[in-house]
Coordinates of C-alpha atoms in Angstrom, one line a residue:
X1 CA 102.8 127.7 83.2
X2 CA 102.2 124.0 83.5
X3 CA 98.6 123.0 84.2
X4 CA 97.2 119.5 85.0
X5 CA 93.7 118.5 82.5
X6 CA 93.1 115.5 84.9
X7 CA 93.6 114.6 88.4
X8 CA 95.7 111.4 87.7
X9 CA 98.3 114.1 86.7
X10 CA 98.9 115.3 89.8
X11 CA 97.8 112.2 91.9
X12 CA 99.1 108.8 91.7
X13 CA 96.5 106.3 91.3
X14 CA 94.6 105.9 94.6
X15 CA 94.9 102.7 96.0
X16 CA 91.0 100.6 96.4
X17 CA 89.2 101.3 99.9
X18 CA 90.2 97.5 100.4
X19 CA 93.9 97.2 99.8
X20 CA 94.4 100.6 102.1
X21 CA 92.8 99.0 104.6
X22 CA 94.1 95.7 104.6
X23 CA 97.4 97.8 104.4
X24 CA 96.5 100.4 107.0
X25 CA 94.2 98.0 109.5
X26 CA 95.6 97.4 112.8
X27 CA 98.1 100.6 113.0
X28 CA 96.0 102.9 113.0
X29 CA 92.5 103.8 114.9
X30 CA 89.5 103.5 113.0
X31 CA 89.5 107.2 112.7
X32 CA 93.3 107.9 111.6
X33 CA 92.1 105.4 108.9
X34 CA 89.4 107.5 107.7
X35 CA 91.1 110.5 107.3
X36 CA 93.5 108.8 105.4
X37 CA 91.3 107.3 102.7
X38 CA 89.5 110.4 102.1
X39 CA 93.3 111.8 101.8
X40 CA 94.0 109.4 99.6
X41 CA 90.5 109.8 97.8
X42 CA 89.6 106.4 98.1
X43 CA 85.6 106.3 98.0
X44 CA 82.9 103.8 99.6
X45 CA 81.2 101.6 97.6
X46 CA 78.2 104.6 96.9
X47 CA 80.5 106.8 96.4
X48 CA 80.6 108.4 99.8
X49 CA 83.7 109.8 102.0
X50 CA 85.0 107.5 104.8
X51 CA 84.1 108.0 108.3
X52 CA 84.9 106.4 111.8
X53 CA 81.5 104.1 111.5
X54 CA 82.1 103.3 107.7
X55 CA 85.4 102.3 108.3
X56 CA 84.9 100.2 111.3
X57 CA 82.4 98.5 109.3
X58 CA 84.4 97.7 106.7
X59 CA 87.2 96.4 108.6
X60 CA 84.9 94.1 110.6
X61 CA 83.9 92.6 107.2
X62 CA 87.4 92.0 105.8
X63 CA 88.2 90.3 109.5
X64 CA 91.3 93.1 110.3
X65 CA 91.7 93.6 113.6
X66 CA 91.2 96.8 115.7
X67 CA 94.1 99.0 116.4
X68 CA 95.1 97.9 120.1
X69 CA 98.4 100.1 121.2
X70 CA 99.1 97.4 123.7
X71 CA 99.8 94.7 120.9
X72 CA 102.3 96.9 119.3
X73 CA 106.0 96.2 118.9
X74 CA 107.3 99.4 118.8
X75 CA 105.2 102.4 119.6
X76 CA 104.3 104.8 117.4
X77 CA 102.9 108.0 117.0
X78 CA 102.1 110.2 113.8
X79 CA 104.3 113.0 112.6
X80 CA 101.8 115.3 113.7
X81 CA 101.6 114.0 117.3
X82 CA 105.8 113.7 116.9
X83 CA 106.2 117.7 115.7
X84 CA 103.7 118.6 119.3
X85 CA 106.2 116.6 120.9
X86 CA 109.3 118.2 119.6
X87 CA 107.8 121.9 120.1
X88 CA 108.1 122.3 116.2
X89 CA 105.8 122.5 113.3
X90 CA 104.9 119.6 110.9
X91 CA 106.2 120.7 108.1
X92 CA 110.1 121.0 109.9
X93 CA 108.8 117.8 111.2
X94 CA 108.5 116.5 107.9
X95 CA 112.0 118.3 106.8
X96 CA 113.7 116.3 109.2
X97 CA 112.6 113.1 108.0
X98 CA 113.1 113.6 104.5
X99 CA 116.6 114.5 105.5
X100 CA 116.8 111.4 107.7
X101 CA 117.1 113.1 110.9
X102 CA 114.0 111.5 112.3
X103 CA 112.9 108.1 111.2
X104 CA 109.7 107.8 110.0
X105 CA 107.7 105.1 107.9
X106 CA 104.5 105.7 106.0
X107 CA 102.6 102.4 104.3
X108 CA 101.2 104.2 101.9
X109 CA 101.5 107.7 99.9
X110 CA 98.5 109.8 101.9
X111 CA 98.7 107.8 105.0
X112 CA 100.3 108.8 108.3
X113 CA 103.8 108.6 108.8
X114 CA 104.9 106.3 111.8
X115 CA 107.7 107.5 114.0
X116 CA 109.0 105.2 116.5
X117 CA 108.4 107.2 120.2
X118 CA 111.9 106.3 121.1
X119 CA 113.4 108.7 118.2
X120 CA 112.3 111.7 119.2
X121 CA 115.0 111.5 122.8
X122 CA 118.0 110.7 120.1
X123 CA 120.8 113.0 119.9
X124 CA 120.4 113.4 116.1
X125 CA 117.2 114.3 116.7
X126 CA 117.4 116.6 119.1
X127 CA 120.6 118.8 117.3
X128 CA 117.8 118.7 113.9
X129 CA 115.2 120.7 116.7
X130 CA 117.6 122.6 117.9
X131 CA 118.6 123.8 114.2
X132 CA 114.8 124.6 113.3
X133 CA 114.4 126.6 116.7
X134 CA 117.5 128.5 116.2
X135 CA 116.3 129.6 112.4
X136 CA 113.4 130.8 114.1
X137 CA 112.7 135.1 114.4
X138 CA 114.3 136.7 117.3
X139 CA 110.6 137.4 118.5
X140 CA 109.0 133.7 118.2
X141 CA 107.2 133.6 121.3
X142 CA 105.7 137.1 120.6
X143 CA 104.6 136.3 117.2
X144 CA 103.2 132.3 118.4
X145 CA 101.4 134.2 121.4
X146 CA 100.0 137.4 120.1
X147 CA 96.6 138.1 121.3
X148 CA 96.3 141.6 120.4
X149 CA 94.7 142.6 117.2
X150 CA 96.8 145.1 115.1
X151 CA 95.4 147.2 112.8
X152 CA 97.1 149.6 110.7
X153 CA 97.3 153.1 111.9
X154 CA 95.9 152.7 115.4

């Protein structure tokens, strides 16, 4: 069996606090961007992990503008947000994007992927739900909605 000595084996190089951000900066919230940097294992100056305050910080000392959902283009809403949506989990979510089913961007490896809000009412879209539903068990809902403890031989 294979086994990585170092972490650069298994990571790509992390990106500097200060490129992600001036990548990331105005399209995400301040605490979508912190999530991601600590994903990404980007560290603060002293070494710390990123939070809502540290980031906002830093932004407002690089001069990047807050995240303002009215500004935007075209809207946007993370893969996460886009599988609650759809009624599926992230990782189908994330199966139908990597077979192009649902378009989805991501700026950087570790950082959220962007899906366009309009996708997720496309026919393609829809048929690729429809196929993850219909692979799921006969008894979904009772499985998803269980309340009651069972324990073997009772």
């Amino acid at each position: 069996m294979w086994r990585a000595s170092r972490p650069e084996d298994i990571l790509p190089i992390a990106p500097s606090a200060v490129e992600a951000l001036r990548k990331l900066g105005g399209h995400w919230p301040d605490r979508e961007l912190a999530v991601s940097l600590n994903r990404m294992l980007c560290k603060t100056g002293d070494g710390e992990s990123w939070t809502t305050v540290r980031v906002r910080d830093m932004r407002q000392r690089l001069g990047i503008p807050e995240y303002d959902a009215t500004k935007v283009d075209v809207p946007m809403i993370s893969l996460m947000k886009a599988a609650e949506k759809l009624g599926i989990c992230v990782g189908s979510a994330k199966s139908l994007v990597q077979r192009g089913i649902l378009p989805a961007t991501q700026i950087l490896p570790g950082s959220p992927w962007m899906v366009p809000v309009e996708a997720l009412s496309s026919e393609a879209v829809r048929i690729g739900v429809q196929g993850v539903v219909d692979r799921r068990p006969k008894f979904y809902e009772d499985y998803r909605y269980d309340k009651v403890v069972r324990l073997p031989g009772i």
